[in-house]
Amino acid sequence: TQPLCFIDGSTHDMRIGYYRDTYSRTAEGWRLKTRAMTFIRRSGVHDSGRPHAIGRPTP
């Protein structure tokens, strides 16, 4: 797990969350296989952007 923090340059609004990575071992060494990003909302709810996430707008 790797933490992340995005800060808007003009408003200084901040979004925090984390990446969850999986790796694959190849003949050339370890390679990134998948990466999932999850934001942590102000309420403390973790939103990974999947359709089951509560409060996610319908496209």
Short mmCIF file of C-alpha atoms in Angstrom, two decimals:
data_model
loop_
_atom_site.label_atom_id
_atom_site.label_comp_id
_atom_site.label_asym_id
_atom_site.label_seq_id
_atom_site.Cartn_x
_atom_site.Cartn_y
_atom_site.Cartn_z
CA THR A 1 0.00 0.00 0.00
CA GLN A 2 1.28 3.47 -0.93
CA PRO A 3 -0.31 6.68 0.40
CA LEU A 4 -1.22 9.57 -1.90
CA CYS A 5 -2.12 13.23 -1.48
CA PHE A 6 -3.38 15.49 -4.28
CA ILE A 7 -3.43 19.25 -3.63
CA ASP A 8 -5.14 21.68 -6.01
CA GLY A 9 -2.67 24.42 -6.94
CA SER A 10 -5.20 27.27 -6.87
CA THR A 11 -7.61 26.35 -4.06
CA HIS A 12 -5.35 24.09 -1.99
CA ASP A 13 -8.18 21.56 -1.73
CA MET A 14 -6.72 18.22 -0.72
CA ARG A 15 -7.65 14.61 -1.55
CA ILE A 16 -5.97 11.79 0.33
CA GLY A 17 -6.02 8.07 -0.23
CA TYR A 18 -3.82 5.16 -1.16
CA TYR A 19 -2.74 2.90 -3.99
CA ARG A 20 -2.90 -0.88 -3.66
CA ASP A 21 -0.46 -2.55 -6.05
CA THR A 22 0.17 -6.13 -7.10
CA TYR A 23 3.40 -7.24 -8.71
CA SER A 24 4.42 -10.04 -11.04
CA ARG A 25 7.84 -11.65 -11.13
CA THR A 26 9.26 -11.94 -14.65
CA ALA A 27 12.58 -13.03 -16.11
CA GLU A 28 13.54 -9.31 -16.14
CA GLY A 29 12.56 -8.79 -12.48
CA TRP A 30 9.46 -7.58 -10.64
CA ARG A 31 6.88 -5.64 -12.66
CA LEU A 32 3.76 -3.74 -11.63
CA LYS A 33 0.75 -5.90 -12.54
CA THR A 34 -2.24 -3.92 -11.21
CA ARG A 35 -2.83 -0.66 -9.34
CA ALA A 36 -6.04 0.32 -7.57
CA MET A 37 -6.57 3.80 -6.13
CA THR A 38 -8.84 4.47 -3.16
CA PHE A 39 -9.77 7.95 -1.89
CA ILE A 40 -10.65 8.56 1.74
CA ARG A 41 -13.66 10.88 2.06
CA ARG A 42 -14.11 13.43 4.85
CA SER A 43 -16.63 11.08 6.44
CA GLY A 44 -13.90 8.44 6.67
CA VAL A 45 -15.50 6.24 4.00
CA HIS A 46 -13.04 4.65 1.59
CA ASP A 47 -14.14 5.14 -2.06
CA SER A 48 -12.39 3.02 -4.67
CA GLY A 49 -14.65 4.27 -7.47
CA ARG A 50 -16.38 0.94 -7.88
CA PRO A 51 -20.14 1.03 -8.57
CA HIS A 52 -21.02 -0.31 -5.12
CA ALA A 53 -19.50 2.76 -3.43
CA ILE A 54 -22.20 4.69 -1.57
CA GLY A 55 -22.89 8.16 -2.93
CA ARG A 56 -21.09 7.64 -6.23
CA PRO A 57 -22.92 9.52 -9.02
CA THR A 58 -24.42 7.47 -11.84
CA PRO A 59 -22.78 8.26 -15.23
#
